[in-house]
Amino acid sequence: MAQKRALITGITGQDGSYLAEFLLSKNYQVFGLTRRTSTPNYERIKHIEDKIKLLPGDLLDQQSLTSAVDYSAPDEIYNLAAQSFVATSWSQPVLTGEFTALGVTRMLEAVRQIKPKAKFYQASSSEMFGMVHESPQSESTQFHPRSPYGVAKVYGHWITINYRESYDLFAVSGILFNHESPRRGLEFVTRKISHGVAKIYLGQANEIILGNLDAKRDWGFAGDYVKAMWLMLQQPKAQDFVVATGENHSVREFVEQAFKAVNITNWKKYVKTSKEYIRPAEVDFLIGDATKAKEALSWKPTVSFKELVAMMVKADVDLLKKNSR
Ligand code: NAP
Ligand code: F7E
């Protein structure tokens, strides 16, 4: 059988790096879209850089996306690139819309014009549920986004469905709940906590300053979630799926568990809160119902909440030790 070809936008991000590894393990030829930066930001993919082909492009630039699809001639396209940090979406709402909403249309146009037989995955988000209308949230739950990011993702979700219905593209949307890993960006709460706890444990810091400790999220491991993306594109019919663990925890519980991982029980001594990290509108509570993915894709998460927290704290302790050598 001919080697399959995949194009990943957002390959330098958390999910892009895990997905590239996963597809290489399945013997895919992997192409990744990267935008120009004044210094390279290939930290997450440097261990596989010689096995993948990087192509220049930006979600703002239609021609670069069309060229990337043309050059890579992919069987599968994973559109993971986005302005993905919710807090930034209030300070840069227009840019978030350009990347995270219209960027999807630009990618779909490139597919429609150049490779309409390619299978297309869109990275949709549980942030679309926002102020939840029911719990747990499934594929049929109404959307009520609470940030410019969430609104942009709703657009990306519906334009994907629209291109599927208008042009008969194999285009699917994965509604993924929060997924984390040692490769998570430092600005996201889980990594901010694991990195902060590791610093306190090693005597390099004495506090972590956070925002809303009461928010609850359904947190899974990113390595598990990229497999679900791939499984969606292996189905006979294009359909959308929720991917989640079905369990949620508060930010406070994450903090407590992270300190526990390094045997610190009096965590309150080290944690402060500041209005700086409170959002103009919050998503208080998310919990996903991934029954459809479990049944149709035979997908299930393999890393528990406790294991995820321990994995992230350990990785940060190791990283900080290595950096201080
Ligand atoms: P991430 O670590 O922030 O990675 C985002 C990627 O998008 C990076 O490679 C980034 O490139 C790229 N990018 C941003 N703007 C771009 C542009 N204008 N042109 C080209 N590339 C651009 O995000 P992630 O956590 O891996 O998430 C992957 C996708 O899933 C995103 O669409 C996110 O919104 C969505 N999602 C994530 C979660 C989650 O919990 N992680 C849940 C649901 C949905 P640079 O490295 O150059 O910045
Ligand atoms: O916030 C609260 C914050 O920034 C989680 C993205 O991948 O998942 C992610 O979005 C919660 C929020 O992720 C701090 O208010 C408290 O309630 O880690 P986060 P997110 O907003 O859930 C979804 C599914 C995506 O699609 C997104 O791309 O934690 N929180 N204190 C804090 N959050 C941050 N960042 N920093 C704090 O100090």
Coordinates of C-alpha atoms and ligand atoms in Angstrom, one line a residue:
M1 CA 0.0 0.0 0.0
A2 CA 1.3 3.5 -0.8
Q3 CA 2.6 5.5 2.1
K4 CA -0.1 7.9 3.4
R5 CA 0.6 11.6 3.4
A6 CA -0.6 14.0 6.1
L7 CA -0.4 17.8 6.4
I8 CA -0.6 19.3 9.9
T9 CA -1.1 23.0 10.5
G10 CA 0.0 24.0 14.0
I11 CA 2.7 21.3 14.0
T12 CA 4.9 23.4 16.4
G13 CA 2.1 23.4 19.0
Q14 CA 1.4 20.9 21.8
D15 CA -1.1 18.7 19.8
G16 CA 0.8 19.1 16.5
S17 CA 3.9 17.6 18.0
Y18 CA 2.1 14.6 19.5
L19 CA 0.1 14.1 16.3
A20 CA 3.2 14.2 14.1
E21 CA 4.9 11.5 16.4
F22 CA 1.7 9.4 16.2
L23 CA 1.4 9.6 12.4
L24 CA 5.1 8.8 12.0
S25 CA 4.6 5.7 14.1
K26 CA 1.9 4.7 11.6
N27 CA 4.4 5.2 8.7
Y28 CA 2.8 8.4 7.3
Q29 CA 4.8 10.9 5.4
V30 CA 4.3 14.0 7.6
F31 CA 4.2 17.6 6.4
G32 CA 3.9 20.5 8.8
L33 CA 2.9 24.1 8.2
T34 CA 5.1 26.6 10.1
R35 CA 4.9 30.4 10.1
R36 CA 8.0 32.6 10.0
T37 CA 9.4 33.8 13.3
S38 CA 12.6 35.7 13.9
T39 CA 14.0 32.8 15.9
P40 CA 12.8 29.2 15.2
N41 CA 10.3 27.8 17.7
Y42 CA 10.8 24.1 17.0
E43 CA 11.3 23.0 20.6
R44 CA 8.4 20.5 20.6
I45 CA 9.4 18.9 17.3
K46 CA 13.2 19.1 17.3
H47 CA 13.4 15.3 18.1
I48 CA 11.5 14.5 14.9
E49 CA 12.6 17.4 12.7
D50 CA 14.6 15.1 10.4
K51 CA 11.6 12.9 9.8
I52 CA 9.1 15.5 8.8
K53 CA 8.9 18.1 6.0
L54 CA 8.2 21.7 7.2
L55 CA 6.4 24.0 4.7
P56 CA 6.2 27.8 5.2
G57 CA 2.7 29.2 5.6
D58 CA 0.3 31.3 7.7
L59 CA -3.4 31.1 8.3
L60 CA -3.7 34.7 7.2
D61 CA -2.2 34.0 3.8
Q62 CA -4.4 32.1 1.4
Q63 CA -1.7 31.6 -1.2
S64 CA 0.7 30.0 1.3
L65 CA -2.1 27.5 2.4
T66 CA -3.0 26.6 -1.1
S67 CA 0.7 26.1 -1.9
A68 CA 1.2 23.9 1.2
V69 CA -1.8 21.7 0.2
D70 CA -0.5 21.5 -3.4
Y71 CA 3.0 20.6 -2.4
S72 CA 2.1 18.0 0.2
A73 CA -0.7 16.4 -1.8
P74 CA -2.1 15.1 1.5
D75 CA -4.5 12.2 2.1
E76 CA -5.3 13.7 5.5
I77 CA -5.2 17.3 6.7
Y78 CA -5.3 18.2 10.4
N79 CA -6.1 21.9 11.0
L80 CA -4.7 22.5 14.4
A81 CA -3.3 26.0 14.0
A82 CA -5.1 28.7 15.9
Q83 CA -4.7 31.5 18.4
S84 CA -5.5 29.1 21.2
F85 CA -5.1 31.0 24.4
V86 CA -8.6 32.1 25.6
A87 CA -7.3 35.0 27.7
T88 CA -5.5 36.6 24.7
S89 CA -8.7 36.5 22.7
W90 CA -10.0 39.5 24.7
S91 CA -6.9 41.6 24.1
Q92 CA -6.6 40.5 20.4
P93 CA -10.2 39.7 19.4
V94 CA -9.9 40.6 15.7
L95 CA -6.6 38.7 15.3
T96 CA -8.2 35.7 17.0
G97 CA -11.1 35.8 14.6
E98 CA -8.7 36.0 11.6
F99 CA -6.7 33.0 12.7
T100 CA -9.2 30.8 14.6
A101 CA -12.3 31.5 12.5
L102 CA -11.4 32.7 9.0
G103 CA -8.2 30.7 9.0
V104 CA -10.5 27.6 8.9
T105 CA -12.3 28.9 5.8
R106 CA -8.9 29.6 4.1
M107 CA -7.8 26.0 4.8
L108 CA -11.1 24.6 3.5
E109 CA -10.8 26.7 0.4
A110 CA -7.3 25.3 -0.2
V111 CA -8.7 21.8 0.2
R112 CA -11.7 22.4 -2.0
Q113 CA -9.6 23.9 -4.8
I114 CA -6.6 21.7 -4.8
K115 CA -7.3 18.4 -3.0
P116 CA -11.1 17.9 -2.5
K117 CA -10.6 14.1 -1.9
A118 CA -8.4 14.8 1.2
K119 CA -9.9 14.1 4.6
F120 CA -10.0 17.2 6.8
Y121 CA -9.9 17.5 10.6
Q122 CA -10.9 20.7 12.3
A123 CA -9.8 21.3 15.9
S124 CA -13.0 22.4 17.6
S125 CA -13.2 23.0 21.3
S126 CA -15.3 22.5 24.4
E127 CA -15.1 26.3 24.8
M128 CA -17.9 26.4 22.3
F129 CA -20.2 25.1 25.1
G130 CA -19.2 28.0 27.4
M131 CA -22.1 28.8 29.7
V132 CA -23.3 25.2 29.5
H133 CA -26.9 24.5 28.6
E134 CA -26.7 20.9 29.9
S135 CA -24.3 18.5 31.6
P136 CA -22.4 16.5 30.5
Q137 CA -21.9 18.1 27.1
S138 CA -22.3 16.0 24.0
E139 CA -22.4 16.5 20.2
S140 CA -26.0 17.7 20.4
T141 CA -25.5 20.2 23.3
Q142 CA -26.3 23.8 22.3
F143 CA -23.3 26.2 22.0
H144 CA -23.0 29.4 24.2
P145 CA -19.4 30.6 23.8
R146 CA -18.1 33.0 26.5
S147 CA -14.9 34.4 24.8
P148 CA -13.9 35.8 21.4
Y149 CA -11.9 32.5 21.1
G150 CA -15.1 30.4 21.8
V151 CA -17.0 32.5 19.3
A152 CA -14.3 32.0 16.6
K153 CA -14.3 28.2 17.3
V154 CA -18.1 28.1 16.7
Y155 CA -17.5 29.7 13.4
G156 CA -14.7 27.2 12.5
H157 CA -17.0 24.4 13.6
W158 CA -19.9 25.5 11.4
I159 CA -17.9 26.4 8.3
T160 CA -16.4 22.9 8.5
I161 CA -19.9 21.4 8.5
N162 CA -21.0 23.8 5.8
Y163 CA -18.1 22.8 3.4
R164 CA -19.0 19.1 4.1
E165 CA -22.6 19.8 3.2
S166 CA -21.9 22.2 0.3
Y167 CA -19.1 20.4 -1.4
D168 CA -19.3 16.9 -0.1
L169 CA -15.8 17.2 1.5
F170 CA -14.8 14.6 4.1
A171 CA -14.5 17.3 6.7
V172 CA -15.0 16.5 10.4
S173 CA -14.9 18.5 13.6
G174 CA -13.5 17.1 16.8
I175 CA -14.9 18.8 19.9
L176 CA -12.1 18.2 22.2
F177 CA -12.2 19.1 25.9
N178 CA -9.0 20.4 27.6
H179 CA -6.0 18.2 27.1
E180 CA -2.7 18.8 28.7
S181 CA 0.9 17.4 28.8
P182 CA 4.4 18.4 29.7
R183 CA 4.4 20.2 26.3
R184 CA 1.5 22.5 27.2
G185 CA 2.3 26.2 26.9
L186 CA 3.4 27.8 30.2
E187 CA 0.5 30.3 30.1
F188 CA -2.2 27.6 30.4
V189 CA -3.3 27.0 34.0
T190 CA -2.2 23.3 34.3
R191 CA 1.4 24.0 33.1
K192 CA 1.6 27.2 35.0
I193 CA 0.8 25.2 38.1
S194 CA 3.1 22.2 37.4
H195 CA 6.0 24.5 36.5
G196 CA 5.3 26.7 39.5
V197 CA 5.1 23.8 41.9
A198 CA 8.3 22.3 40.5
K199 CA 10.1 25.7 41.1
I200 CA 8.8 25.8 44.7
Y201 CA 9.9 22.2 45.3
L202 CA 13.4 23.0 44.0
G203 CA 13.6 26.2 46.1
Q204 CA 13.6 28.5 43.0
A205 CA 10.3 30.3 43.8
N206 CA 8.0 30.8 46.8
E207 CA 4.6 31.5 45.3
I208 CA 2.2 30.9 42.4
I209 CA -0.3 33.6 41.4
L210 CA -3.5 32.4 39.9
G211 CA -7.0 33.6 39.0
N212 CA -10.3 31.7 39.5
L213 CA -9.6 28.5 41.5
D214 CA -13.2 27.4 41.3
A215 CA -13.4 26.8 37.5
K216 CA -13.9 23.2 36.6
R217 CA -12.5 21.4 33.6
D218 CA -12.5 18.0 32.1
W219 CA -8.8 17.5 31.7
G220 CA -7.2 14.6 29.7
F221 CA -3.8 13.8 28.3
A222 CA -2.9 15.3 24.8
G223 CA -1.2 12.0 23.7
D224 CA -4.6 10.2 24.0
Y225 CA -6.5 13.0 22.2
V226 CA -4.4 13.0 19.0
K227 CA -5.3 9.4 18.5
A228 CA -9.0 10.3 18.5
M229 CA -8.3 12.9 15.8
W230 CA -6.8 10.2 13.6
L231 CA -9.5 7.7 14.3
M232 CA -12.1 10.3 13.1
L233 CA -10.5 10.4 9.7
Q234 CA -10.4 6.6 9.4
Q235 CA -14.2 6.3 9.5
P236 CA -16.3 5.5 6.4
K237 CA -18.4 8.6 7.0
A238 CA -17.5 12.1 8.1
Q239 CA -19.0 12.9 11.5
D240 CA -18.3 15.1 14.4
F241 CA -17.2 13.8 17.8
V242 CA -16.8 14.9 21.4
V243 CA -13.6 13.8 23.0
A244 CA -13.4 14.0 26.8
T245 CA -12.7 11.9 30.0
G246 CA -16.1 12.3 31.5
E247 CA -14.6 13.5 34.8
N248 CA -14.0 17.1 35.9
H249 CA -11.9 18.8 38.6
S250 CA -11.5 22.4 39.8
V251 CA -8.3 24.4 39.3
R252 CA -8.0 24.2 43.2
E253 CA -8.0 20.4 43.0
F254 CA -5.3 20.6 40.3
V255 CA -3.2 22.8 42.5
E256 CA -3.7 20.5 45.5
Q257 CA -2.8 17.4 43.5
A258 CA 0.3 19.0 42.0
F259 CA 1.7 19.9 45.4
K260 CA 0.8 16.4 46.6
A261 CA 3.0 15.0 43.8
V262 CA 6.0 16.5 45.5
N263 CA 4.8 15.7 49.0
I264 CA 3.8 19.3 49.9
T265 CA 0.6 19.3 51.9
N266 CA 0.4 23.0 53.1
W267 CA -0.1 24.3 49.6
K268 CA -2.2 27.3 50.6
K269 CA 1.0 28.9 51.9
Y270 CA 2.3 29.1 48.3
V271 CA -0.8 30.1 46.3
K272 CA -2.1 33.6 45.9
T273 CA -4.8 35.0 43.6
S274 CA -4.9 38.1 41.6
K275 CA -7.6 39.9 39.6
E276 CA -5.1 40.1 36.7
Y277 CA -6.0 36.5 35.8
I278 CA -9.8 36.8 36.2
R279 CA -11.5 36.8 32.7
P280 CA -14.2 39.2 31.6
A281 CA -16.5 36.2 31.2
E282 CA -15.7 32.8 32.6
V283 CA -16.5 29.2 31.6
D284 CA -17.3 27.8 35.1
F285 CA -18.0 24.2 34.4
L286 CA -17.2 21.7 31.6
I287 CA -17.7 17.9 31.6
G288 CA -17.8 15.9 28.4
D289 CA -19.9 13.0 27.3
A290 CA -17.7 11.0 24.9
T291 CA -20.0 8.0 24.5
K292 CA -20.2 8.4 20.7
A293 CA -16.4 8.4 20.4
K294 CA -16.2 5.4 22.7
E295 CA -18.7 3.5 20.7
A296 CA -17.9 4.4 17.1
L297 CA -14.1 4.9 17.4
S298 CA -13.4 2.5 20.3
W299 CA -11.5 5.4 21.8
K300 CA -10.9 5.8 25.5
P301 CA -8.6 7.9 27.6
T302 CA -5.6 6.0 29.2
V303 CA -4.3 8.6 31.6
S304 CA -6.2 9.5 34.8
F305 CA -6.3 13.0 36.3
K306 CA -3.9 12.0 39.1
E307 CA -1.4 10.4 36.6
L308 CA -1.6 13.5 34.4
V309 CA -0.8 15.9 37.2
A310 CA 2.0 13.7 38.4
M311 CA 3.4 13.4 34.9
M312 CA 3.4 17.2 34.4
V313 CA 5.0 18.0 37.7
K314 CA 7.7 15.3 37.3
A315 CA 8.5 16.6 33.8
D316 CA 8.9 20.1 35.1
V317 CA 11.1 19.1 38.0
D318 CA 13.3 17.2 35.5
L319 CA 13.4 20.1 33.1
L320 CA 14.3 22.7 35.8
K321 CA 17.0 20.4 37.2
K322 CA 18.4 19.9 33.7
N323 CA 18.4 23.7 33.0
S324 CA 20.1 24.6 36.2
R325 CA 23.0 22.1 35.6
Ligands
NAP1 P1 -1.0 25.5 20.7 O1 0.0 24.7 21.5 O2 -1.2 26.9 21.1 O3 -0.5 25.5 19.2 C1 -1.1 26.3 18.2 C2 -0.3 26.1 16.9 O4 -0.9 27.0 15.9 C3 1.1 26.5 17.0 O5 1.9 25.6 16.2 C4 1.2 27.9 16.3 O6 2.4 28.2 15.7 C5 0.1 27.7 15.3 N1 -0.4 29.0 14.7 C6 -0.9 30.0 15.4 N2 -1.3 31.0 14.6 C7 -0.9 30.6 13.4 C8 -1.0 31.3 12.1 N3 -1.5 32.5 11.9 N4 -0.5 30.6 11.0 C9 0.0 29.3 11.2 N5 0.1 28.7 12.3 C10 -0.3 29.4 13.4 O7 -2.4 24.7 20.7 P2 -2.7 23.2 21.0 O8 -3.0 23.1 22.5 O9 -1.8 22.3 20.4 O10 -4.2 23.1 20.3 C11 -4.2 22.7 18.9 C12 -5.6 23.1 18.3 O11 -6.6 22.5 19.1 C13 -5.9 24.6 18.4 O12 -6.7 24.9 17.3 C14 -6.7 24.8 19.7 O13 -7.5 25.9 19.6 C15 -7.5 23.5 19.6 N6 -7.9 22.9 20.9 C16 -7.0 22.7 21.9 C17 -7.5 22.2 23.1 C18 -6.5 21.9 24.2 O14 -7.0 21.6 25.3 N7 -5.2 21.9 24.0 C19 -8.8 21.8 23.2 C20 -9.7 22.0 22.2 C21 -9.3 22.6 21.0 P3 3.6 29.0 16.5 O15 4.3 27.9 17.2 O16 4.3 29.7 15.4 O17 2.9 29.9 17.5
F7E2 O1 -7.7 28.0 31.8 C1 -8.6 29.3 35.1 C2 -9.2 30.0 33.9 O2 -6.1 28.9 30.1 C3 -8.5 27.0 32.4 C4 -7.3 26.0 25.6 O3 -6.5 24.9 25.2 O4 -8.8 24.6 26.7 C5 -8.0 25.7 26.9 O5 -8.7 26.8 27.4 C6 -9.2 27.6 33.6 C7 -10.0 28.9 33.3 O6 -7.5 26.9 29.5 C8 -5.5 30.9 35.9 O7 -10.0 31.1 34.3 C9 -7.3 30.3 37.0 O8 -11.3 28.8 33.9 O9 -5.7 26.6 31.1 P1 -6.7 27.6 30.6 P2 -9.0 27.1 28.9 O10 -9.4 28.6 29.0 O11 -9.9 26.1 29.5 C10 -9.9 24.8 25.7 C11 -10.6 23.5 25.6 C12 -9.3 25.3 24.4 O12 -9.9 25.0 23.4 C13 -8.3 26.4 24.5 O13 -7.6 26.5 23.3 O14 -8.3 28.0 34.6 N1 -7.5 29.9 35.7 N2 -6.1 30.8 37.2 C14 -6.4 30.3 35.0 N3 -6.0 30.2 33.7 C15 -4.8 30.6 33.3 N4 -4.5 30.5 32.0 N5 -4.0 31.2 34.2 C16 -4.3 31.4 35.5 O15 -3.5 31.9 36.3

